PDB file of C-alpha atoms in Angstrom:
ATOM      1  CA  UNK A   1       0.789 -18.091   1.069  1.00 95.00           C
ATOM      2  CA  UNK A   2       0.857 -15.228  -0.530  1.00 98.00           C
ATOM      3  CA  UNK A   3       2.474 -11.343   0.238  1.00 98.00           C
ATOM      4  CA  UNK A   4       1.310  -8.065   0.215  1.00 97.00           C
ATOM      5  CA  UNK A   5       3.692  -5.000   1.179  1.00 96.00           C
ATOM      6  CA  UNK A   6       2.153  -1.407   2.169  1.00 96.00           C
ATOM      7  CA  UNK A   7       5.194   0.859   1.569  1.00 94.00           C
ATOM      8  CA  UNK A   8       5.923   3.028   4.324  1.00 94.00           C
ATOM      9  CA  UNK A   9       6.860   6.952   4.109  1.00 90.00           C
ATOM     10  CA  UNK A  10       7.276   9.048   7.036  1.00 89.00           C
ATOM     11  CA  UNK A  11       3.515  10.710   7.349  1.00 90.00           C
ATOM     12  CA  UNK A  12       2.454   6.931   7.707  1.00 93.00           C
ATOM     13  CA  UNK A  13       5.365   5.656   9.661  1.00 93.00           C
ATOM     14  CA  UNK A  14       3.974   8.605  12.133  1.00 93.00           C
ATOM     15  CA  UNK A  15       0.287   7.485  11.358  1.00 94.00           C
ATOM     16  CA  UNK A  16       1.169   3.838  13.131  1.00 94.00           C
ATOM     17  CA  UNK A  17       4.019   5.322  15.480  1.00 94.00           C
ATOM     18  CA  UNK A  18       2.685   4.039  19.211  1.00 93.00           C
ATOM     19  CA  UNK A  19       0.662   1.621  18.136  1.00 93.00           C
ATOM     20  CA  UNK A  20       1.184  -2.320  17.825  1.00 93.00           C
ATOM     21  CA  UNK A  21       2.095  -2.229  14.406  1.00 95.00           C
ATOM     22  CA  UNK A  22       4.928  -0.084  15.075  1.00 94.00           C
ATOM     23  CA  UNK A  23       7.057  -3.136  15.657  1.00 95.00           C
ATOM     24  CA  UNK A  24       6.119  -5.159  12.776  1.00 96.00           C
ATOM     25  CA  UNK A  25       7.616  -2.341  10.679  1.00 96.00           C
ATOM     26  CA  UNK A  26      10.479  -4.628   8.070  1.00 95.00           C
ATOM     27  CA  UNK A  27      13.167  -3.317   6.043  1.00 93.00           C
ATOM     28  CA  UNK A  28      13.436  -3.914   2.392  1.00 89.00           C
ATOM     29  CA  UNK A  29      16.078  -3.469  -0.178  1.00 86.00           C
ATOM     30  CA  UNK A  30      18.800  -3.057   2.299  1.00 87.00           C
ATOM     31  CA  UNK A  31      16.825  -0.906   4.635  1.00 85.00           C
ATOM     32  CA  UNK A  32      16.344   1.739   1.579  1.00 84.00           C
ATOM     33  CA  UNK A  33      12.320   1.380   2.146  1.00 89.00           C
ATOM     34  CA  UNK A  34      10.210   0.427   4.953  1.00 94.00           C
ATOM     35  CA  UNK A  35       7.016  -1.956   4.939  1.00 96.00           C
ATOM     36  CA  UNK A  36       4.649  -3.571   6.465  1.00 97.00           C
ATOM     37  CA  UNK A  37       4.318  -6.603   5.388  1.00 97.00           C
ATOM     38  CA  UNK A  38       1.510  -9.086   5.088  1.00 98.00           C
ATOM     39  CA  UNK A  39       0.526 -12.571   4.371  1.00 98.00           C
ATOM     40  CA  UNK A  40      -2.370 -12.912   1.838  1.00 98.00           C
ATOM     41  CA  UNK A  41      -3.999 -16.402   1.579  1.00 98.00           C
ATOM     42  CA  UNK A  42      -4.579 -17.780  -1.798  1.00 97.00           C
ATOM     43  CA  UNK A  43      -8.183 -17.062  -1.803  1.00 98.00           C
ATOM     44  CA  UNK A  44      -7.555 -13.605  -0.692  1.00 98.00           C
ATOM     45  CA  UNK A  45      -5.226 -13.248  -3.534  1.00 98.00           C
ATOM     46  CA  UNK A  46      -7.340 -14.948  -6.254  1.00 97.00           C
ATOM     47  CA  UNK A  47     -10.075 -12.606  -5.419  1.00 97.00           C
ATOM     48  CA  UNK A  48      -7.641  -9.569  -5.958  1.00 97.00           C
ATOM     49  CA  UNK A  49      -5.744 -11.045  -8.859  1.00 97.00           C
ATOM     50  CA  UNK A  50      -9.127 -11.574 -10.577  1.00 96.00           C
ATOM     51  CA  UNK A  51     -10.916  -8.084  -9.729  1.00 95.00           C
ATOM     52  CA  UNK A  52      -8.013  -5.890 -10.281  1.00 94.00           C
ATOM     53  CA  UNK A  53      -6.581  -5.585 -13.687  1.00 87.00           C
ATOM     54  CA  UNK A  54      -2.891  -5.603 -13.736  1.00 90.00           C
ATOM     55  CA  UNK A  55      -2.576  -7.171 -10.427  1.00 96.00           C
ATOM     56  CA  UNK A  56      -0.271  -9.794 -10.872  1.00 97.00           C
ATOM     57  CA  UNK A  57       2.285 -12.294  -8.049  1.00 96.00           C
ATOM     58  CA  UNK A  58       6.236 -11.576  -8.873  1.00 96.00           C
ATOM     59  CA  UNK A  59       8.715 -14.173  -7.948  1.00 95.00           C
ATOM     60  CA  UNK A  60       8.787 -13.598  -4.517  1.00 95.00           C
ATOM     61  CA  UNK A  61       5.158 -14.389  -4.069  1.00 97.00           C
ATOM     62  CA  UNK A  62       4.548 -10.461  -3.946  1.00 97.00           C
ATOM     63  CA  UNK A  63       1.282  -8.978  -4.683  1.00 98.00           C
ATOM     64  CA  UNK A  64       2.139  -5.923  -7.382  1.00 96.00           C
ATOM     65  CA  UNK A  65       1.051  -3.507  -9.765  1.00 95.00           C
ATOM     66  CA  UNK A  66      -2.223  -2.833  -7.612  1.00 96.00           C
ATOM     67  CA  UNK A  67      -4.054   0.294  -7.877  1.00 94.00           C
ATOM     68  CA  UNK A  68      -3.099   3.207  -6.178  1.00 93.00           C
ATOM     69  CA  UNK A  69      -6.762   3.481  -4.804  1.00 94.00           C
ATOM     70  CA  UNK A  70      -6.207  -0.174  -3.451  1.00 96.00           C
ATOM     71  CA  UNK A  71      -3.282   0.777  -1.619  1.00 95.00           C
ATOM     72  CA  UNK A  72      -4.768   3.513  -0.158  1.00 94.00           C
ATOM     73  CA  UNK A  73      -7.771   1.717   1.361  1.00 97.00           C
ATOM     74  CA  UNK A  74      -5.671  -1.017   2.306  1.00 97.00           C
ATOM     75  CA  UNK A  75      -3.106   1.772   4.661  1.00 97.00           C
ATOM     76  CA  UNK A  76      -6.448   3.339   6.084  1.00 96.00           C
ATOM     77  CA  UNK A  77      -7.758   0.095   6.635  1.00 97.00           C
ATOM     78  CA  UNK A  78      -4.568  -1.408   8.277  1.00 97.00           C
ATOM     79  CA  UNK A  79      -4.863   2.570  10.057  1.00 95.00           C
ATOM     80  CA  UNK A  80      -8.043   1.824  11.961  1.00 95.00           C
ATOM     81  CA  UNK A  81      -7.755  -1.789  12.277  1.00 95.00           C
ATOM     82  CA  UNK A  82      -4.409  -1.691  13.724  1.00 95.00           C
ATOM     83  CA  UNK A  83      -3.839  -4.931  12.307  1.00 96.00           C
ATOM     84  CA  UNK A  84      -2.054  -6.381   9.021  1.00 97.00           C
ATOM     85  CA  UNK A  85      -3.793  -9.899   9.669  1.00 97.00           C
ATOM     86  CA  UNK A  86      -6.403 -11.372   7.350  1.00 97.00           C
ATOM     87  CA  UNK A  87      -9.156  -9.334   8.540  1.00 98.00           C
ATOM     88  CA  UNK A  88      -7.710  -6.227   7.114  1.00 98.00           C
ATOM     89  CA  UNK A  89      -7.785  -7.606   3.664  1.00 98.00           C
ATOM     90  CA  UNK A  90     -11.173  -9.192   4.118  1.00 98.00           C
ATOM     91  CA  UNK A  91     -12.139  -5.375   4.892  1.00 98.00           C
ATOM     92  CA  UNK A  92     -11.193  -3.905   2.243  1.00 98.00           C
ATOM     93  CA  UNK A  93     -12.295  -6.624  -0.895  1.00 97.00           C
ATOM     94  CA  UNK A  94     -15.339  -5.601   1.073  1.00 98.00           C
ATOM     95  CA  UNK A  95     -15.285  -2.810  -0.320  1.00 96.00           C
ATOM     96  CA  UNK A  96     -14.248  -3.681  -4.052  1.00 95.00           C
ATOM     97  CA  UNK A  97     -17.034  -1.731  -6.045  1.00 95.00           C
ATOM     98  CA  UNK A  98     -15.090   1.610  -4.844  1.00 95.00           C
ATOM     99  CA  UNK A  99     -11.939   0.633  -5.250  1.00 94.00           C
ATOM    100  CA  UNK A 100     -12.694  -0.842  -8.817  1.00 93.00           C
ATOM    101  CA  UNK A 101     -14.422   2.463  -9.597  1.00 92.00           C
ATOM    102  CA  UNK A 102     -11.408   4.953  -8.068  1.00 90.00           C
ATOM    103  CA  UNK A 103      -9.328   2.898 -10.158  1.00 88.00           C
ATOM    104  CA  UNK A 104     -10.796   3.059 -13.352  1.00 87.00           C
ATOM    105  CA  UNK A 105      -9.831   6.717 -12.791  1.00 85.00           C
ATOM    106  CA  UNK A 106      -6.618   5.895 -12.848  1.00 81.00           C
ATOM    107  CA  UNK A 107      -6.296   5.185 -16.260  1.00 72.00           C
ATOM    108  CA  UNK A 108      -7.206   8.789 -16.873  1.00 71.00           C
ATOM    109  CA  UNK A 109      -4.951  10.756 -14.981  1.00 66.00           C
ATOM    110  CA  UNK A 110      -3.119   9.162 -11.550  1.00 61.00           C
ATOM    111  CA  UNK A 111      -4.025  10.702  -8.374  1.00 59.00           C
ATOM    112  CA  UNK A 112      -1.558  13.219  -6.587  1.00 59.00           C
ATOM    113  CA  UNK A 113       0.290  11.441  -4.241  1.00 61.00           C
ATOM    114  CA  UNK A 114      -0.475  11.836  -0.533  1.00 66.00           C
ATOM    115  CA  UNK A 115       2.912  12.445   0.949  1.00 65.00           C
ATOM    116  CA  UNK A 116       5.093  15.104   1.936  1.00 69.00           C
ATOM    117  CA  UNK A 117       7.548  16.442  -0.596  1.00 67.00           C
ATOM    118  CA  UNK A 118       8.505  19.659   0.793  1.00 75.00           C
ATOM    119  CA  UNK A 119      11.885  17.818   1.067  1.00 75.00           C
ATOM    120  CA  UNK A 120      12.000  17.025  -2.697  1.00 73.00           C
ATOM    121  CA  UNK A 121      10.959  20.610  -3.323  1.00 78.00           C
ATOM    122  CA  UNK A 122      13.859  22.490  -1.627  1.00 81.00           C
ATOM    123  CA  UNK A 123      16.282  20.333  -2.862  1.00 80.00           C
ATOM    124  CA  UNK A 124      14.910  20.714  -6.812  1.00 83.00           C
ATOM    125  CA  UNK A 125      14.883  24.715  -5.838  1.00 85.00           C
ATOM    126  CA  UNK A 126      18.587  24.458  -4.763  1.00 84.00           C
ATOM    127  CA  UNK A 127      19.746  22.805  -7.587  1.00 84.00           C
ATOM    128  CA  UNK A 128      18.239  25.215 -10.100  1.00 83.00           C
ATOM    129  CA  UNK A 129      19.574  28.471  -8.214  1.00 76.00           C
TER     130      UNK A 129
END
């Protein structure tokens, strides 16, 4: 068995607030990021592994260096679903062709990032003034 971990900020935390996956919500590094985190069977992972270049297992049976476009179908998948069983993954190697194809993009240029950084922003504008 194998791992996957969505990585949590609060705009998704908010996304899944109320709803069953709410609770499986883990800590990692000390509490310093939140997760979801879920188990990926080895067929699951061979077909990721093999279709996504750069995907690769760490040592803690991890699934990294996926795509940003992976990620991102895999939240709005786990979103919908409101699940981060088997299924979910299933759903979105479904739809591998677009992913594969978003991510070839990425070579390019990486997408803008989805998230909230008006935080980020007034703190970068206090430090300069």
């Amino acid at each position: 068995m194998n791992y996957l971990a969505v990585l949590l900020d609060t705009k998704r935390l908010s996304d899944i607030k109320g709803s069953p996956l709410e609770g499986k919500v883990t800590d990692m590094f000390g509490g310093a990021i939140k997760a979801l985190v879920m188990e990926v069977s080895d067929d699951q992972t061979s077909k990721i592994i093999d279709n996504l270049p750069g995907a690769r297992l760490d040592a803690r049976f991890f699934i990294e260096e996926v795509p940003i476009a992976f990620k991102r179908a895999l939240f709005e998948k786990i979103k919908t679903m409101k699940s981060i069983g088997p299924e979910v993954i299933d759903a979105v190697l479904a739809d591998l062709p677009r992913i594969k194809e978003l991510a070839a993009k990425e070579s390019e240029s990486l997408p803008v990032p989805d998230i909230d950084i008006s935080e980020a922003l007034e703190l970068q504008k206090k430090a300069t003034s």
